[in-house]
CSV table of C-alpha atoms in Angstrom, one decimal:
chain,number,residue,atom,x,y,z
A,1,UNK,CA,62.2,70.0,-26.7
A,2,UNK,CA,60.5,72.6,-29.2
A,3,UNK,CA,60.6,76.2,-28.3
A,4,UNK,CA,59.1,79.4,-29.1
A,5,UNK,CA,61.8,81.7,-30.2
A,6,UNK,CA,61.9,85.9,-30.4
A,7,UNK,CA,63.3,87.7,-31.9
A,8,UNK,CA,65.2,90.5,-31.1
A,9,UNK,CA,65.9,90.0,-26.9
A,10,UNK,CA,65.7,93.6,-26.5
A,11,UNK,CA,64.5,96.3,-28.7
A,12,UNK,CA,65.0,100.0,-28.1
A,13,UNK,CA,63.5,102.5,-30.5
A,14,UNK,CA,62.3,106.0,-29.8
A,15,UNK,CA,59.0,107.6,-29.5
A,16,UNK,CA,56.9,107.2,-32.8
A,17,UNK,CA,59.0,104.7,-34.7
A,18,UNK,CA,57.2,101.8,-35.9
A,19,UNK,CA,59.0,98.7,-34.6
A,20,UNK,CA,57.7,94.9,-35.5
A,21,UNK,CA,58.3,91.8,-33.0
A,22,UNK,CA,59.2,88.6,-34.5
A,23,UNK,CA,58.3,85.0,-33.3
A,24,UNK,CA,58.3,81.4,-34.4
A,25,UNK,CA,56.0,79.5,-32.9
A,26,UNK,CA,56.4,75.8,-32.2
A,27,UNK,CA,55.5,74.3,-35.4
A,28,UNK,CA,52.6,72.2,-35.2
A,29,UNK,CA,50.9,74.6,-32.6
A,30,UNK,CA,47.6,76.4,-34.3
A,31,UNK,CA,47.1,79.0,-31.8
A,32,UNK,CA,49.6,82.0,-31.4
A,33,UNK,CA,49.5,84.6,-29.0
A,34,UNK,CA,50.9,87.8,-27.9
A,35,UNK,CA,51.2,88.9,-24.3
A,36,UNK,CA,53.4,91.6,-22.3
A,37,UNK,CA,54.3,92.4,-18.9
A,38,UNK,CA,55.2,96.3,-17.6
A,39,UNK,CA,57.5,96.4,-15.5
A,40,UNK,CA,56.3,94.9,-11.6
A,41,UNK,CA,52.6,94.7,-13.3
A,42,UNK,CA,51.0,91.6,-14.4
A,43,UNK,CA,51.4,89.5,-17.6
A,44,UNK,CA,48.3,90.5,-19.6
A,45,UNK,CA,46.9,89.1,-22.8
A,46,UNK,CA,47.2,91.2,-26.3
A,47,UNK,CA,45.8,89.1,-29.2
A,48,UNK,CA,45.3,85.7,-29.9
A,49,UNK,CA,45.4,84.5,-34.0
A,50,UNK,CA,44.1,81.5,-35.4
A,51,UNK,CA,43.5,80.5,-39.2
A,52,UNK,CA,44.9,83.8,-40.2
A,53,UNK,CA,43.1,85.9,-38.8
A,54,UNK,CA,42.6,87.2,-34.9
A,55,UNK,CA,40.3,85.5,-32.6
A,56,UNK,CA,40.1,88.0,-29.9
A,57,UNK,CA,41.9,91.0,-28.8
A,58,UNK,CA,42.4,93.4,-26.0
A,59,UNK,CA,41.6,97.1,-24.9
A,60,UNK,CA,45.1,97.5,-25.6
A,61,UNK,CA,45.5,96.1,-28.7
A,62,UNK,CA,44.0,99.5,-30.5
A,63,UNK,CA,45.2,100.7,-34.1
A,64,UNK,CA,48.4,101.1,-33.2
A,65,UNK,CA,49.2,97.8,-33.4
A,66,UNK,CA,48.8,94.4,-35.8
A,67,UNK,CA,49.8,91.0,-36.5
A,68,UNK,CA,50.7,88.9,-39.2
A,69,UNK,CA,52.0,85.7,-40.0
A,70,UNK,CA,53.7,85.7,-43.3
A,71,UNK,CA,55.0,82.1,-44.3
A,72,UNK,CA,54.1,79.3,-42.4
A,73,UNK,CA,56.9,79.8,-39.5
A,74,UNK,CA,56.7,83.6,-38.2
A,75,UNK,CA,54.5,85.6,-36.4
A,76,UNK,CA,54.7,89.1,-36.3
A,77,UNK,CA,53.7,91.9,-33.6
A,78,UNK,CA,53.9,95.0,-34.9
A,79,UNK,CA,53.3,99.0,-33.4
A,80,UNK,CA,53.1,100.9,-35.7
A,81,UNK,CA,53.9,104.9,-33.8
A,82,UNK,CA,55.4,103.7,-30.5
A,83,UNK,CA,54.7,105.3,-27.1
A,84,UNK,CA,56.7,105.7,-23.9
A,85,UNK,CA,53.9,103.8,-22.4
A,86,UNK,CA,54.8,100.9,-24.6
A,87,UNK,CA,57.6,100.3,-23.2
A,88,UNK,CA,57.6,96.4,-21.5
A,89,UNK,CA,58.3,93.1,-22.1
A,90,UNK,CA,56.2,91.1,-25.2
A,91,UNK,CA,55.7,87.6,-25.0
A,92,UNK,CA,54.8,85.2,-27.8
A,93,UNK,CA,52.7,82.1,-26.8
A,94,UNK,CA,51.2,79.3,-29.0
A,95,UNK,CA,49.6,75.8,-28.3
A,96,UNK,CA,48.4,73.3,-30.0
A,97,UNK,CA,44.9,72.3,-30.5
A,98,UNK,CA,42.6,71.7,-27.8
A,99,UNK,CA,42.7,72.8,-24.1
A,100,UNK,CA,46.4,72.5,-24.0
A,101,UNK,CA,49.1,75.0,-22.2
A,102,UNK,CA,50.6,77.8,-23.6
A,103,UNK,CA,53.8,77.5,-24.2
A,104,UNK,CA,56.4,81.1,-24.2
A,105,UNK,CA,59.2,82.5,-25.5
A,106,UNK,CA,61.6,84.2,-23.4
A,107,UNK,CA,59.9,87.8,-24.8
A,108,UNK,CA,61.4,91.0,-26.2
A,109,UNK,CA,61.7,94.0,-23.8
A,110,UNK,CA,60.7,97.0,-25.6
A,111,UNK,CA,62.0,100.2,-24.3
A,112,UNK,CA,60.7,103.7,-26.1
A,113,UNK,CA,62.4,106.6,-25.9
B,1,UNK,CA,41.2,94.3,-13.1
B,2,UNK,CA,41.6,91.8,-10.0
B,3,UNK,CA,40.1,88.7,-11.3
B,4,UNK,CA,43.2,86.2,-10.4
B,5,UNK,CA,44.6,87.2,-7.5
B,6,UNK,CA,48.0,85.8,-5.4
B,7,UNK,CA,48.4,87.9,-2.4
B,8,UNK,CA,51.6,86.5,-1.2
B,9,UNK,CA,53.9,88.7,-3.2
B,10,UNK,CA,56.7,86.2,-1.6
B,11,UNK,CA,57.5,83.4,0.0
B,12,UNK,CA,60.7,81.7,1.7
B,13,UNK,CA,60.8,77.7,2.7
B,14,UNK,CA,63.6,75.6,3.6
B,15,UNK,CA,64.9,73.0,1.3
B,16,UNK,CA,63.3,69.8,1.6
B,17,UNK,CA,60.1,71.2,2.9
B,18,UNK,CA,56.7,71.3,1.6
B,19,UNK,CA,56.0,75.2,-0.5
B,20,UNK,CA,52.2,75.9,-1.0
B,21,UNK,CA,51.2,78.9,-3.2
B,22,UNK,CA,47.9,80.4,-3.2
B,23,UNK,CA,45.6,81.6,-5.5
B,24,UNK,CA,42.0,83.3,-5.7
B,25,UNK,CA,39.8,83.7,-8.7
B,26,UNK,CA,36.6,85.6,-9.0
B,27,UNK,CA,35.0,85.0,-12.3
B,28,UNK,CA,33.0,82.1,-12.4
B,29,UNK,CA,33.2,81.2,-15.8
B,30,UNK,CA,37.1,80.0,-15.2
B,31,UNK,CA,37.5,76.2,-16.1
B,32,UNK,CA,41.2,76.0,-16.5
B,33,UNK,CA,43.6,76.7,-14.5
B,34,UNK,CA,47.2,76.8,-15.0
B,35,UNK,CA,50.3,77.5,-12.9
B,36,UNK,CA,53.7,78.9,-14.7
B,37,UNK,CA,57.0,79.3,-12.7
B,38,UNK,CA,59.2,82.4,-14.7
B,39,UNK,CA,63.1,82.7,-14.0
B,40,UNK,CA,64.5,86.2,-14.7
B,41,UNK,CA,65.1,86.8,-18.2
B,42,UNK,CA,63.1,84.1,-19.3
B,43,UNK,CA,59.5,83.6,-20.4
B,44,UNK,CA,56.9,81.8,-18.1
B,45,UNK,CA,57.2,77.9,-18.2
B,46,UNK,CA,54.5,75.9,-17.8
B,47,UNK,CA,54.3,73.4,-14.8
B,48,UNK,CA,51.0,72.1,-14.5
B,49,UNK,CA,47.1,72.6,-15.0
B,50,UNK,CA,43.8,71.6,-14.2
B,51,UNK,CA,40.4,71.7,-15.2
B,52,UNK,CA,37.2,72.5,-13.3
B,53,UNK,CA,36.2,69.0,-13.8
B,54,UNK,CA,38.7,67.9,-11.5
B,55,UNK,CA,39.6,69.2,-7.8
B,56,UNK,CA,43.6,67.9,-7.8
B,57,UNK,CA,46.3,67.0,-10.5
B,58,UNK,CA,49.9,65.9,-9.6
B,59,UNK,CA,53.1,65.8,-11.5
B,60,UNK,CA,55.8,64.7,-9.7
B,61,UNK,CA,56.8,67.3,-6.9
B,62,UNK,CA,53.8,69.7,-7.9
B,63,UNK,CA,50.2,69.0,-6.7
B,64,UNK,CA,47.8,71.7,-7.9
B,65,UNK,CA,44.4,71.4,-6.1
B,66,UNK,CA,41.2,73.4,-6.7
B,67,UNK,CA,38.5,74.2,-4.7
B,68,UNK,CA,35.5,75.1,-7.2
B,69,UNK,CA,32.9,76.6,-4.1
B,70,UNK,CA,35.9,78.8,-2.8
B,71,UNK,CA,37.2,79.9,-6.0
B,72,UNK,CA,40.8,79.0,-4.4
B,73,UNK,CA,43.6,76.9,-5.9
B,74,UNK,CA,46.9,76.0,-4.5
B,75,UNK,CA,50.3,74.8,-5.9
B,76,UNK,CA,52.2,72.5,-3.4
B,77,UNK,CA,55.5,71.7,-4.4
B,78,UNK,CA,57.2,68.8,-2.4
B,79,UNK,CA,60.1,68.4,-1.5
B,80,UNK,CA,61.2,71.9,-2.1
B,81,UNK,CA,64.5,72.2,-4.2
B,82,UNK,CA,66.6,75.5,-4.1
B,83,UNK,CA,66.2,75.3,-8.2
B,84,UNK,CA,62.9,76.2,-7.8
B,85,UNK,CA,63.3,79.7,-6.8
B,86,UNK,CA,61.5,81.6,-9.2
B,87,UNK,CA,58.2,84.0,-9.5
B,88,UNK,CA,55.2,81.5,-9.7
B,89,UNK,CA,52.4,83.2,-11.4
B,90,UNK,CA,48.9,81.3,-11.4
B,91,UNK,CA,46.7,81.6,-14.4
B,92,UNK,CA,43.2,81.5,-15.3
B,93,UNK,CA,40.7,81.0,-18.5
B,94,UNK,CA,37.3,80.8,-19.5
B,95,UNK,CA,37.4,78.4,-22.2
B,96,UNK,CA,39.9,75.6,-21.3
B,97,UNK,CA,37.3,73.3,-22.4
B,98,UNK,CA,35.3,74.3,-25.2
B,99,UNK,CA,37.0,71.9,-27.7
B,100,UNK,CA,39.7,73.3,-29.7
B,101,UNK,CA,39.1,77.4,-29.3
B,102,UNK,CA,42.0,79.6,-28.9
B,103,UNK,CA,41.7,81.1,-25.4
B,104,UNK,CA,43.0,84.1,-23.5
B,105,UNK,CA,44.5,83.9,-20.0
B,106,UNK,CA,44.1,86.1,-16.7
B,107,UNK,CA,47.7,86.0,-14.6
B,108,UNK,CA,48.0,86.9,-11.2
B,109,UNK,CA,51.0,89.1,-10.1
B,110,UNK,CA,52.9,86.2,-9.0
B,111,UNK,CA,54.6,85.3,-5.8
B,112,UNK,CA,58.4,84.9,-5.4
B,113,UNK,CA,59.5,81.5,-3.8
B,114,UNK,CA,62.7,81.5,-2.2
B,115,UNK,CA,63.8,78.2,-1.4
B,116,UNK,CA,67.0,78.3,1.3
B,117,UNK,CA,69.4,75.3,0.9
């Protein structure tokens, strides 16, 4: 069964490095997400991407951060000056068109120092 | 932000018996519904949805229902199997059925299901 994959499992960088998030989405999904989860909070939505270009994005998703998806088979996530605050798991999510389910990767957990 | 809300932060059932997870919503503009069980480690996996069209979907061992005037749904997974210990986390969106859109969704905090063999 397709997956989404990330890439790398676990990230650590200190305060103010830039760091970039890599995914492949399934590969005839459209839609591709980003989501991440603090530790013992809730999974909450980043940015969602369609045709190139982002459909919506969150409070959180300020300057610091961007996404791109540069051939036909990666998506990117990345922050540009991390924070300590920063620090959680990232989830990449796509489907495919229509009201269909997301489907996840297994994330990359992102800890700043 | 308390929009999808699971207020059982855990739950223990016996193997073999019936597991029912809860879950309240409060924005009415929610037509799809989705629940996702997560191991540790792992992403969330989808198990099942539903629309707002429709008031109960089963697959197999999982029944979702959803009661529209209540803003309530419920996963019921039957019988219970010690393999599906995991955090359930119930999931919520605003444009499951506006035809081909991307859409964002609302989680809940998730309830840990323990099932004892």
């Amino acid at each position: 069964e397709p997956e989404v994959t990330q890439t790398p499992s676990h990230q650590v960088t200190q305060m103010g490095q830039e760091v970039i998030l890599r995914c492949v989405p399934i590969s005839n999904h459209l839609y591709f997400y980003w989501y991440r989860q603090i530790l013992g909070q809730k999974v909450e939505f980043l940015v969602s991407f369609y045709n190139n270009e982002i459909s919506e994005k969150s409070e959180i998703f300020d300057d610091q951060f961007s996404v791109e998806r540069p051939d036909g088979s990666n998506f990117t996530l990345k922050i540009r000056s991390t924070k300590l605050e920063d620090s959680a798991m990232y989830f990449c999510a796509s489907h495919r068109a229509g009201p269909s389910p997301l489907h996840f990767g297994n994330g990359t957990r992102l800890t700043v120092t | 932000d308390q929009q999808v809300k699971q207020n059982s932060p855990s739950l223990s059932v016996q193997e073999g018996r019936i597991s029912i997870l809860n879950c309240d919503y409060t924005n009415s503009m929610f037509d799809y519904f989705l629940w996702y069980k997560k191991y540790p480690a792992e992403g969330p996996t989808f198990l099942i949805s539903i629309s707002s069209i429709k008031d109960k979907n089963e697959d197999g061992r999982f029944t979702v229902f959803l009661n529209k005037s209540a803003k309530h749904l419920s996963l019921h997974i039957v019988p219970s199997q010690p393999g599906d210990s995991a955090v359930y986390f119930c999931a919520a969106s605003a444009r499951g059925y506006s035809g081909g859109s991307n859409y964002k969704l609302t989680f809940g905090k998730g309830t840990l299901l323990t099932v004892n063999p």
